[in-house]
Amino acid sequence: MGAVLEVDGVNTFRATAHILHGVSLKVGEREVVCLVGRNGAGKTTTIESIMGLLPVKSGAIRFQGEDITGLPAHQRARRGMGYSPENCGIFPDLSVAENLSISRWLSEDRAAGAGGAAAVEERVFSVFPEVRDLTGRRGLNLSGGQRKMVAIARAMFLSPSLLLLDEAFEGLAPVVVSRFREAMIKIKAMGISLLMAESHLPAAAAIADRLYAIDRGEIIFHGSPKDALANEAVMKTLRG
């Protein structure tokens, strides 16, 4: 299995604080990888470093074999890296349709190679048909679950080969978490790889092919969900 994403020895700072300490991970083709850890462990910093929203001090990030360490975020998006942030990043005064159009504009060339804009739209709405009924609603008037759906749908309009999802399950009712799990499985079936930052290990373990656990900015475990759940040291760290 080829690597869609390779993160090699990345060190990242926020202002003067050294957050990531030599973080390395990989995501393969058609693979769901979860990065699990407590709040403040470094998950969001890892995702933002990969997306280019935070500059890395040292180390390398490769996407589909290309070194993108110094590329700005919008160029990573144009190459097929989709991103749904923890706070969803929905523009409150824009309609859902207008929020989605941002990715449509960024991905015109990729959409042409994916069967055209209509085909891309059909794939997105096959995962989240609920979003089609929300297109006229302002971002301000969406529920938490709806905002997360729109954020992921917006990322999918890039026709990505990789989706970065930061806390996709956070704050959702159990029945909605189940709905999102189904969506992740559908996205994987479309050939899209996923890297998910998640605080709740059982939720991550239910869909992940592999897991990385992070604590204090360092990767402390890499392996299968089953092995993570059986590892007392990992479980103790994640529980705090």
PDB file of C-alpha atoms in Angstrom:
ATOM      1  CA  MET A   1       0.000   0.000   0.000  1.00  0.00           C
ATOM      2  CA  GLY A   2       1.461   3.343  -1.053  1.00  0.00           C
ATOM      3  CA  ALA A   3       1.645   6.257   1.363  1.00  0.00           C
ATOM      4  CA  VAL A   4      -0.650   9.197   0.677  1.00  0.00           C
ATOM      5  CA  LEU A   5       0.801  11.153   3.610  1.00  0.00           C
ATOM      6  CA  GLU A   6       4.157  10.886   5.370  1.00  0.00           C
ATOM      7  CA  VAL A   7       5.015  13.019   8.391  1.00  0.00           C
ATOM      8  CA  ASP A   8       8.680  12.634   9.311  1.00  0.00           C
ATOM      9  CA  GLY A   9      10.166  13.947  12.556  1.00  0.00           C
ATOM     10  CA  VAL A  10       8.098  17.126  12.726  1.00  0.00           C
ATOM     11  CA  ASN A  11       8.758  19.718  15.417  1.00  0.00           C
ATOM     12  CA  THR A  12       6.228  22.537  15.720  1.00  0.00           C
ATOM     13  CA  PHE A  13       6.005  25.545  18.034  1.00  0.00           C
ATOM     14  CA  ARG A  14       3.107  27.773  19.020  1.00  0.00           C
ATOM     15  CA  ALA A  15       4.787  31.101  19.740  1.00  0.00           C
ATOM     16  CA  THR A  16       7.633  30.054  22.071  1.00  0.00           C
ATOM     17  CA  ALA A  17       6.021  26.802  23.222  1.00  0.00           C
ATOM     18  CA  HIS A  18       7.489  23.615  21.724  1.00  0.00           C
ATOM     19  CA  ILE A  19       4.351  21.514  21.069  1.00  0.00           C
ATOM     20  CA  LEU A  20       5.320  18.685  18.699  1.00  0.00           C
ATOM     21  CA  HIS A  21       8.494  16.717  19.407  1.00  0.00           C
ATOM     22  CA  GLY A  22       9.614  14.671  16.417  1.00  0.00           C
ATOM     23  CA  VAL A  23       6.160  13.473  15.356  1.00  0.00           C
ATOM     24  CA  SER A  24       6.152  10.857  12.598  1.00  0.00           C
ATOM     25  CA  LEU A  25       3.158   9.074  11.070  1.00  0.00           C
ATOM     26  CA  LYS A  26       1.892   7.704   7.773  1.00  0.00           C
ATOM     27  CA  VAL A  27      -1.475   7.333   6.062  1.00  0.00           C
ATOM     28  CA  GLY A  28      -1.835   4.816   3.253  1.00  0.00           C
ATOM     29  CA  GLU A  29      -4.182   4.698   0.282  1.00  0.00           C
ATOM     30  CA  ARG A  30      -7.820   3.926   1.190  1.00  0.00           C
ATOM     31  CA  GLU A  31      -6.891   3.887   4.867  1.00  0.00           C
ATOM     32  CA  VAL A  32      -8.487   5.374   7.982  1.00  0.00           C
ATOM     33  CA  VAL A  33      -5.869   6.382  10.544  1.00  0.00           C
ATOM     34  CA  CYS A  34      -6.795   7.924  13.886  1.00  0.00           C
ATOM     35  CA  LEU A  35      -4.586  10.112  16.038  1.00  0.00           C
ATOM     36  CA  VAL A  36      -5.858   9.776  19.588  1.00  0.00           C
ATOM     37  CA  GLY A  37      -4.926  11.685  22.704  1.00  0.00           C
ATOM     38  CA  ARG A  38      -6.238  13.818  25.533  1.00  0.00           C
ATOM     39  CA  ASN A  39      -7.107  17.474  25.053  1.00  0.00           C
ATOM     40  CA  GLY A  40      -3.849  19.387  24.816  1.00  0.00           C
ATOM     41  CA  ALA A  41      -1.814  16.342  23.752  1.00  0.00           C
ATOM     42  CA  GLY A  42      -0.906  17.825  20.361  1.00  0.00           C
ATOM     43  CA  LYS A  43      -3.569  16.423  18.030  1.00  0.00           C
ATOM     44  CA  THR A  44      -4.783  19.743  16.611  1.00  0.00           C
ATOM     45  CA  THR A  45      -1.223  21.037  16.285  1.00  0.00           C
ATOM     46  CA  THR A  46      -0.369  17.923  14.267  1.00  0.00           C
ATOM     47  CA  ILE A  47      -3.340  18.397  11.943  1.00  0.00           C
ATOM     48  CA  GLU A  48      -2.653  22.119  11.513  1.00  0.00           C
ATOM     49  CA  SER A  49       1.014  21.406  10.791  1.00  0.00           C
ATOM     50  CA  ILE A  50       0.040  18.906   8.092  1.00  0.00           C
ATOM     51  CA  MET A  51      -2.453  21.362   6.580  1.00  0.00           C
ATOM     52  CA  GLY A  52       0.093  24.194   6.560  1.00  0.00           C
ATOM     53  CA  LEU A  53      -1.741  26.378   9.051  1.00  0.00           C
ATOM     54  CA  LEU A  54       1.248  26.223  11.405  1.00  0.00           C
ATOM     55  CA  PRO A  55       4.851  26.361  10.176  1.00  0.00           C
ATOM     56  CA  VAL A  56       7.001  23.400  11.179  1.00  0.00           C
ATOM     57  CA  LYS A  57      10.361  24.164  12.762  1.00  0.00           C
ATOM     58  CA  SER A  58      11.987  21.006  11.438  1.00  0.00           C
ATOM     59  CA  GLY A  59      11.071  17.694   9.848  1.00  0.00           C
ATOM     60  CA  ALA A  60       9.261  16.964   6.601  1.00  0.00           C
ATOM     61  CA  ILE A  61       5.713  16.458   5.325  1.00  0.00           C
ATOM     62  CA  ARG A  62       5.168  14.577   2.064  1.00  0.00           C
ATOM     63  CA  PHE A  63       1.844  14.302   0.270  1.00  0.00           C
ATOM     64  CA  GLN A  64       1.562  11.770  -2.542  1.00  0.00           C
ATOM     65  CA  GLY A  65       5.345  11.669  -2.719  1.00  0.00           C
ATOM     66  CA  GLU A  66       5.817  15.448  -2.934  1.00  0.00           C
ATOM     67  CA  ASP A  67       7.570  17.412  -0.201  1.00  0.00           C
ATOM     68  CA  ILE A  68       4.978  20.026   0.803  1.00  0.00           C
ATOM     69  CA  THR A  69       6.645  21.166   4.035  1.00  0.00           C
ATOM     70  CA  GLY A  70       6.907  24.775   2.874  1.00  0.00           C
ATOM     71  CA  LEU A  71       3.674  25.031   0.888  1.00  0.00           C
ATOM     72  CA  PRO A  72       0.860  27.344   2.090  1.00  0.00           C
ATOM     73  CA  ALA A  73      -2.461  25.778   3.067  1.00  0.00           C
ATOM     74  CA  HIS A  74      -4.382  26.801  -0.073  1.00  0.00           C
ATOM     75  CA  GLN A  75      -1.835  25.062  -2.291  1.00  0.00           C
ATOM     76  CA  ARG A  76      -2.158  21.901  -0.227  1.00  0.00           C
ATOM     77  CA  ALA A  77      -5.939  22.130  -0.650  1.00  0.00           C
ATOM     78  CA  ARG A  78      -5.541  22.483  -4.431  1.00  0.00           C
ATOM     79  CA  ARG A  79      -3.436  19.312  -4.443  1.00  0.00           C
ATOM     80  CA  GLY A  80      -6.272  17.367  -2.822  1.00  0.00           C
ATOM     81  CA  MET A  81      -5.883  17.734   0.939  1.00  0.00           C
ATOM     82  CA  GLY A  82      -9.260  18.398   2.558  1.00  0.00           C
ATOM     83  CA  TYR A  83      -9.625  19.749   6.088  1.00  0.00           C
ATOM     84  CA  SER A  84     -12.471  19.913   8.596  1.00  0.00           C
ATOM     85  CA  PRO A  85     -11.314  21.834  11.703  1.00  0.00           C
ATOM     86  CA  GLU A  86     -12.395  21.198  15.273  1.00  0.00           C
ATOM     87  CA  ASN A  87     -14.558  24.343  15.297  1.00  0.00           C
ATOM     88  CA  CYS A  88     -15.877  23.481  11.797  1.00  0.00           C
ATOM     89  CA  GLY A  89     -14.846  26.876  10.411  1.00  0.00           C
ATOM     90  CA  ILE A  90     -18.278  27.595   8.944  1.00  0.00           C
ATOM     91  CA  PHE A  91     -18.778  31.246   7.960  1.00  0.00           C
ATOM     92  CA  PRO A  92     -21.844  32.214  10.017  1.00  0.00           C
ATOM     93  CA  ASP A  93     -23.183  34.950   7.726  1.00  0.00           C
ATOM     94  CA  LEU A  94     -22.847  32.890   4.546  1.00  0.00           C
ATOM     95  CA  SER A  95     -25.373  30.319   3.434  1.00  0.00           C
ATOM     96  CA  VAL A  96     -24.389  26.657   3.367  1.00  0.00           C
ATOM     97  CA  ALA A  97     -24.296  26.854  -0.442  1.00  0.00           C
ATOM     98  CA  GLU A  98     -21.873  29.780  -0.225  1.00  0.00           C
ATOM     99  CA  ASN A  99     -19.707  27.926   2.294  1.00  0.00           C
ATOM    100  CA  LEU A 100     -19.532  24.957  -0.073  1.00  0.00           C
ATOM    101  CA  SER A 101     -18.752  27.176  -3.070  1.00  0.00           C
ATOM    102  CA  ILE A 102     -15.375  28.079  -1.533  1.00  0.00           C
ATOM    103  CA  SER A 103     -14.134  24.538  -2.140  1.00  0.00           C
ATOM    104  CA  ARG A 104     -15.835  24.385  -5.537  1.00  0.00           C
ATOM    105  CA  TRP A 105     -13.798  27.415  -6.581  1.00  0.00           C
ATOM    106  CA  LEU A 106     -10.544  25.987  -5.224  1.00  0.00           C
ATOM    107  CA  SER A 107     -11.037  22.622  -6.920  1.00  0.00           C
ATOM    108  CA  GLU A 108     -12.195  23.459 -10.445  1.00  0.00           C
ATOM    109  CA  ASP A 109      -9.248  21.643 -12.038  1.00  0.00           C
ATOM    110  CA  ARG A 110      -9.573  18.606  -9.753  1.00  0.00           C
ATOM    111  CA  ALA A 111     -13.331  18.416 -10.351  1.00  0.00           C
ATOM    112  CA  ALA A 112     -12.731  18.193 -14.102  1.00  0.00           C
ATOM    113  CA  GLY A 113     -10.559  15.137 -13.485  1.00  0.00           C
ATOM    114  CA  ALA A 114     -13.166  13.590 -11.170  1.00  0.00           C
ATOM    115  CA  GLY A 115     -16.002  13.526 -13.698  1.00  0.00           C
ATOM    116  CA  GLY A 116     -17.050  17.165 -13.480  1.00  0.00           C
ATOM    117  CA  ALA A 117     -18.675  19.354 -10.849  1.00  0.00           C
ATOM    118  CA  ALA A 118     -22.016  17.539 -11.020  1.00  0.00           C
ATOM    119  CA  ALA A 119     -20.361  14.179 -10.338  1.00  0.00           C
ATOM    120  CA  VAL A 120     -18.437  15.614  -7.383  1.00  0.00           C
ATOM    121  CA  GLU A 121     -21.652  17.089  -5.964  1.00  0.00           C
ATOM    122  CA  GLU A 122     -23.454  13.775  -6.305  1.00  0.00           C
ATOM    123  CA  ARG A 123     -20.696  11.954  -4.416  1.00  0.00           C
ATOM    124  CA  VAL A 124     -20.697  14.517  -1.605  1.00  0.00           C
ATOM    125  CA  PHE A 125     -24.463  14.431  -1.159  1.00  0.00           C
ATOM    126  CA  SER A 126     -24.479  10.631  -1.282  1.00  0.00           C
ATOM    127  CA  VAL A 127     -22.459  10.737   1.960  1.00  0.00           C
ATOM    128  CA  PHE A 128     -24.408  13.564   3.610  1.00  0.00           C
ATOM    129  CA  PRO A 129     -27.789  13.904   1.845  1.00  0.00           C
ATOM    130  CA  GLU A 130     -28.897  16.058   4.786  1.00  0.00           C
ATOM    131  CA  VAL A 131     -26.629  18.863   3.567  1.00  0.00           C
ATOM    132  CA  ARG A 132     -28.565  19.226   0.309  1.00  0.00           C
ATOM    133  CA  ASP A 133     -31.587  20.379   2.319  1.00  0.00           C
ATOM    134  CA  LEU A 134     -29.484  22.917   4.236  1.00  0.00           C
ATOM    135  CA  THR A 135     -27.991  24.824   1.306  1.00  0.00           C
ATOM    136  CA  GLY A 136     -30.229  27.874   1.779  1.00  0.00           C
ATOM    137  CA  ARG A 137     -29.638  28.127   5.524  1.00  0.00           C
ATOM    138  CA  ARG A 138     -27.085  30.511   7.025  1.00  0.00           C
ATOM    139  CA  GLY A 139     -24.153  29.005   8.876  1.00  0.00           C
ATOM    140  CA  LEU A 140     -25.285  30.822  12.002  1.00  0.00           C
ATOM    141  CA  ASN A 141     -28.464  28.755  12.104  1.00  0.00           C
ATOM    142  CA  LEU A 142     -26.917  25.278  11.985  1.00  0.00           C
ATOM    143  CA  SER A 143     -26.782  22.819  14.875  1.00  0.00           C
ATOM    144  CA  GLY A 144     -23.461  21.378  15.993  1.00  0.00           C
ATOM    145  CA  GLY A 145     -23.967  18.166  14.058  1.00  0.00           C
ATOM    146  CA  GLN A 146     -25.074  20.061  10.963  1.00  0.00           C
ATOM    147  CA  ARG A 147     -21.986  22.293  11.103  1.00  0.00           C
ATOM    148  CA  LYS A 148     -19.760  19.224  11.220  1.00  0.00           C
ATOM    149  CA  MET A 149     -21.585  17.704   8.239  1.00  0.00           C
ATOM    150  CA  VAL A 150     -21.213  20.915   6.240  1.00  0.00           C
ATOM    151  CA  ALA A 151     -17.525  21.223   7.168  1.00  0.00           C
ATOM    152  CA  ILE A 152     -16.797  17.687   5.958  1.00  0.00           C
ATOM    153  CA  ALA A 153     -18.946  18.180   2.842  1.00  0.00           C
ATOM    154  CA  ARG A 154     -17.055  21.394   2.074  1.00  0.00           C
ATOM    155  CA  ALA A 155     -13.754  19.515   2.345  1.00  0.00           C
ATOM    156  CA  MET A 156     -15.080  16.781   0.060  1.00  0.00           C
ATOM    157  CA  PHE A 157     -15.938  19.315  -2.638  1.00  0.00           C
ATOM    158  CA  LEU A 158     -12.170  19.584  -3.137  1.00  0.00           C
ATOM    159  CA  SER A 159     -12.255  16.047  -4.597  1.00  0.00           C
ATOM    160  CA  PRO A 160      -9.557  15.177  -2.048  1.00  0.00           C
ATOM    161  CA  SER A 161      -7.359  12.122  -1.870  1.00  0.00           C
ATOM    162  CA  LEU A 162      -6.889  12.797   1.866  1.00  0.00           C
ATOM    163  CA  LEU A 163      -9.266  14.207   4.475  1.00  0.00           C
ATOM    164  CA  LEU A 164      -7.975  15.654   7.749  1.00  0.00           C
ATOM    165  CA  LEU A 165     -10.744  15.619  10.359  1.00  0.00           C
ATOM    166  CA  ASP A 166     -10.181  17.253  13.732  1.00  0.00           C
ATOM    167  CA  GLU A 167     -12.538  15.947  16.443  1.00  0.00           C
ATOM    168  CA  ALA A 168     -15.292  14.935  14.011  1.00  0.00           C
ATOM    169  CA  PHE A 169     -17.210  13.117  16.779  1.00  0.00           C
ATOM    170  CA  GLU A 170     -16.774  15.653  19.575  1.00  0.00           C
ATOM    171  CA  GLY A 171     -19.973  16.882  21.214  1.00  0.00           C
ATOM    172  CA  LEU A 172     -22.269  14.622  19.192  1.00  0.00           C
ATOM    173  CA  ALA A 173     -25.055  12.456  20.586  1.00  0.00           C
ATOM    174  CA  PRO A 174     -24.408   8.692  20.294  1.00  0.00           C
ATOM    175  CA  VAL A 175     -26.950   8.288  17.478  1.00  0.00           C
ATOM    176  CA  VAL A 176     -25.237  11.069  15.522  1.00  0.00           C
ATOM    177  CA  VAL A 177     -21.806   9.520  16.140  1.00  0.00           C
ATOM    178  CA  SER A 178     -23.150   6.336  14.574  1.00  0.00           C
ATOM    179  CA  ARG A 179     -24.322   8.352  11.558  1.00  0.00           C
ATOM    180  CA  PHE A 180     -20.868   9.897  11.181  1.00  0.00           C
ATOM    181  CA  ARG A 181     -19.182   6.485  11.397  1.00  0.00           C
ATOM    182  CA  GLU A 182     -21.310   5.331   8.481  1.00  0.00           C
ATOM    183  CA  ALA A 183     -20.262   8.442   6.562  1.00  0.00           C
ATOM    184  CA  MET A 184     -16.562   7.770   7.205  1.00  0.00           C
ATOM    185  CA  ILE A 185     -16.944   4.226   5.874  1.00  0.00           C
ATOM    186  CA  LYS A 186     -18.604   5.578   2.713  1.00  0.00           C
ATOM    187  CA  ILE A 187     -15.836   8.133   2.238  1.00  0.00           C
ATOM    188  CA  LYS A 188     -13.183   5.429   2.570  1.00  0.00           C
ATOM    189  CA  ALA A 189     -15.048   3.312   0.005  1.00  0.00           C
ATOM    190  CA  MET A 190     -14.700   6.213  -2.453  1.00  0.00           C
ATOM    191  CA  GLY A 191     -10.927   5.790  -2.283  1.00  0.00           C
ATOM    192  CA  ILE A 192     -10.326   8.748   0.030  1.00  0.00           C
ATOM    193  CA  SER A 193      -7.841   8.302   2.868  1.00  0.00           C
ATOM    194  CA  LEU A 194      -8.655   9.785   6.273  1.00  0.00           C
ATOM    195  CA  LEU A 195      -6.560  11.059   9.159  1.00  0.00           C
ATOM    196  CA  MET A 196      -8.791  11.724  12.151  1.00  0.00           C
ATOM    197  CA  ALA A 197      -7.761  13.437  15.378  1.00  0.00           C
ATOM    198  CA  GLU A 198      -9.990  12.085  18.118  1.00  0.00           C
ATOM    199  CA  SER A 199     -10.113  12.272  21.921  1.00  0.00           C
ATOM    200  CA  HIS A 200     -12.423   9.290  22.392  1.00  0.00           C
ATOM    201  CA  LEU A 201     -10.521   6.061  21.764  1.00  0.00           C
ATOM    202  CA  PRO A 202     -13.553   3.720  21.477  1.00  0.00           C
ATOM    203  CA  ALA A 203     -15.100   5.935  18.783  1.00  0.00           C
ATOM    204  CA  ALA A 204     -11.824   6.007  16.881  1.00  0.00           C
ATOM    205  CA  ALA A 205     -11.217   2.286  17.308  1.00  0.00           C
ATOM    206  CA  ALA A 206     -14.602   1.482  15.742  1.00  0.00           C
ATOM    207  CA  ILE A 207     -13.515   2.726  12.292  1.00  0.00           C
ATOM    208  CA  ALA A 208      -9.707   3.000  12.282  1.00  0.00           C
ATOM    209  CA  ASP A 209      -7.407   0.673  10.366  1.00  0.00           C
ATOM    210  CA  ARG A 210      -4.498   1.915  12.481  1.00  0.00           C
ATOM    211  CA  LEU A 211      -4.053   4.176  15.487  1.00  0.00           C
ATOM    212  CA  TYR A 212      -1.400   6.551  16.698  1.00  0.00           C
ATOM    213  CA  ALA A 213      -1.572   7.779  20.299  1.00  0.00           C
ATOM    214  CA  ILE A 214      -0.008  11.123  21.140  1.00  0.00           C
ATOM    215  CA  ASP A 215       0.830  12.589  24.540  1.00  0.00           C
ATOM    216  CA  ARG A 216       2.697  15.809  25.309  1.00  0.00           C
ATOM    217  CA  GLY A 217       3.525  16.204  21.644  1.00  0.00           C
ATOM    218  CA  GLU A 218       5.120  12.773  21.198  1.00  0.00           C
ATOM    219  CA  ILE A 219       3.810   9.621  19.543  1.00  0.00           C
ATOM    220  CA  ILE A 220       3.648   7.003  22.307  1.00  0.00           C
ATOM    221  CA  PHE A 221       1.898   4.177  20.442  1.00  0.00           C
ATOM    222  CA  HIS A 222       1.326   2.950  16.895  1.00  0.00           C
ATOM    223  CA  GLY A 223      -0.634  -0.149  16.039  1.00  0.00           C
ATOM    224  CA  SER A 224      -4.050  -1.687  15.626  1.00  0.00           C
ATOM    225  CA  PRO A 225      -7.121  -0.467  17.535  1.00  0.00           C
ATOM    226  CA  LYS A 226      -7.312  -3.863  19.231  1.00  0.00           C
ATOM    227  CA  ASP A 227      -3.733  -3.561  20.497  1.00  0.00           C
ATOM    228  CA  ALA A 228      -4.352   0.006  21.696  1.00  0.00           C
ATOM    229  CA  LEU A 229      -7.395  -1.037  23.711  1.00  0.00           C
ATOM    230  CA  ALA A 230      -5.403  -3.885  25.262  1.00  0.00           C
ATOM    231  CA  ASN A 231      -2.419  -1.685  26.141  1.00  0.00           C
ATOM    232  CA  GLU A 232      -2.800  -0.614  29.782  1.00  0.00           C
ATOM    233  CA  ALA A 233      -0.173   2.127  29.523  1.00  0.00           C
ATOM    234  CA  VAL A 234      -1.878   3.701  26.524  1.00  0.00           C
ATOM    235  CA  MET A 235      -5.306   3.501  28.131  1.00  0.00           C
ATOM    236  CA  LYS A 236      -4.023   5.040  31.367  1.00  0.00           C
ATOM    237  CA  THR A 237      -2.417   7.914  29.471  1.00  0.00           C
ATOM    238  CA  LEU A 238      -5.550   8.604  27.445  1.00  0.00           C
ATOM    239  CA  ARG A 239      -7.700   8.584  30.581  1.00  0.00           C
ATOM    240  CA  GLY A 240      -5.309  10.993  32.268  1.00  0.00           C
TER     241      GLY A 240
END
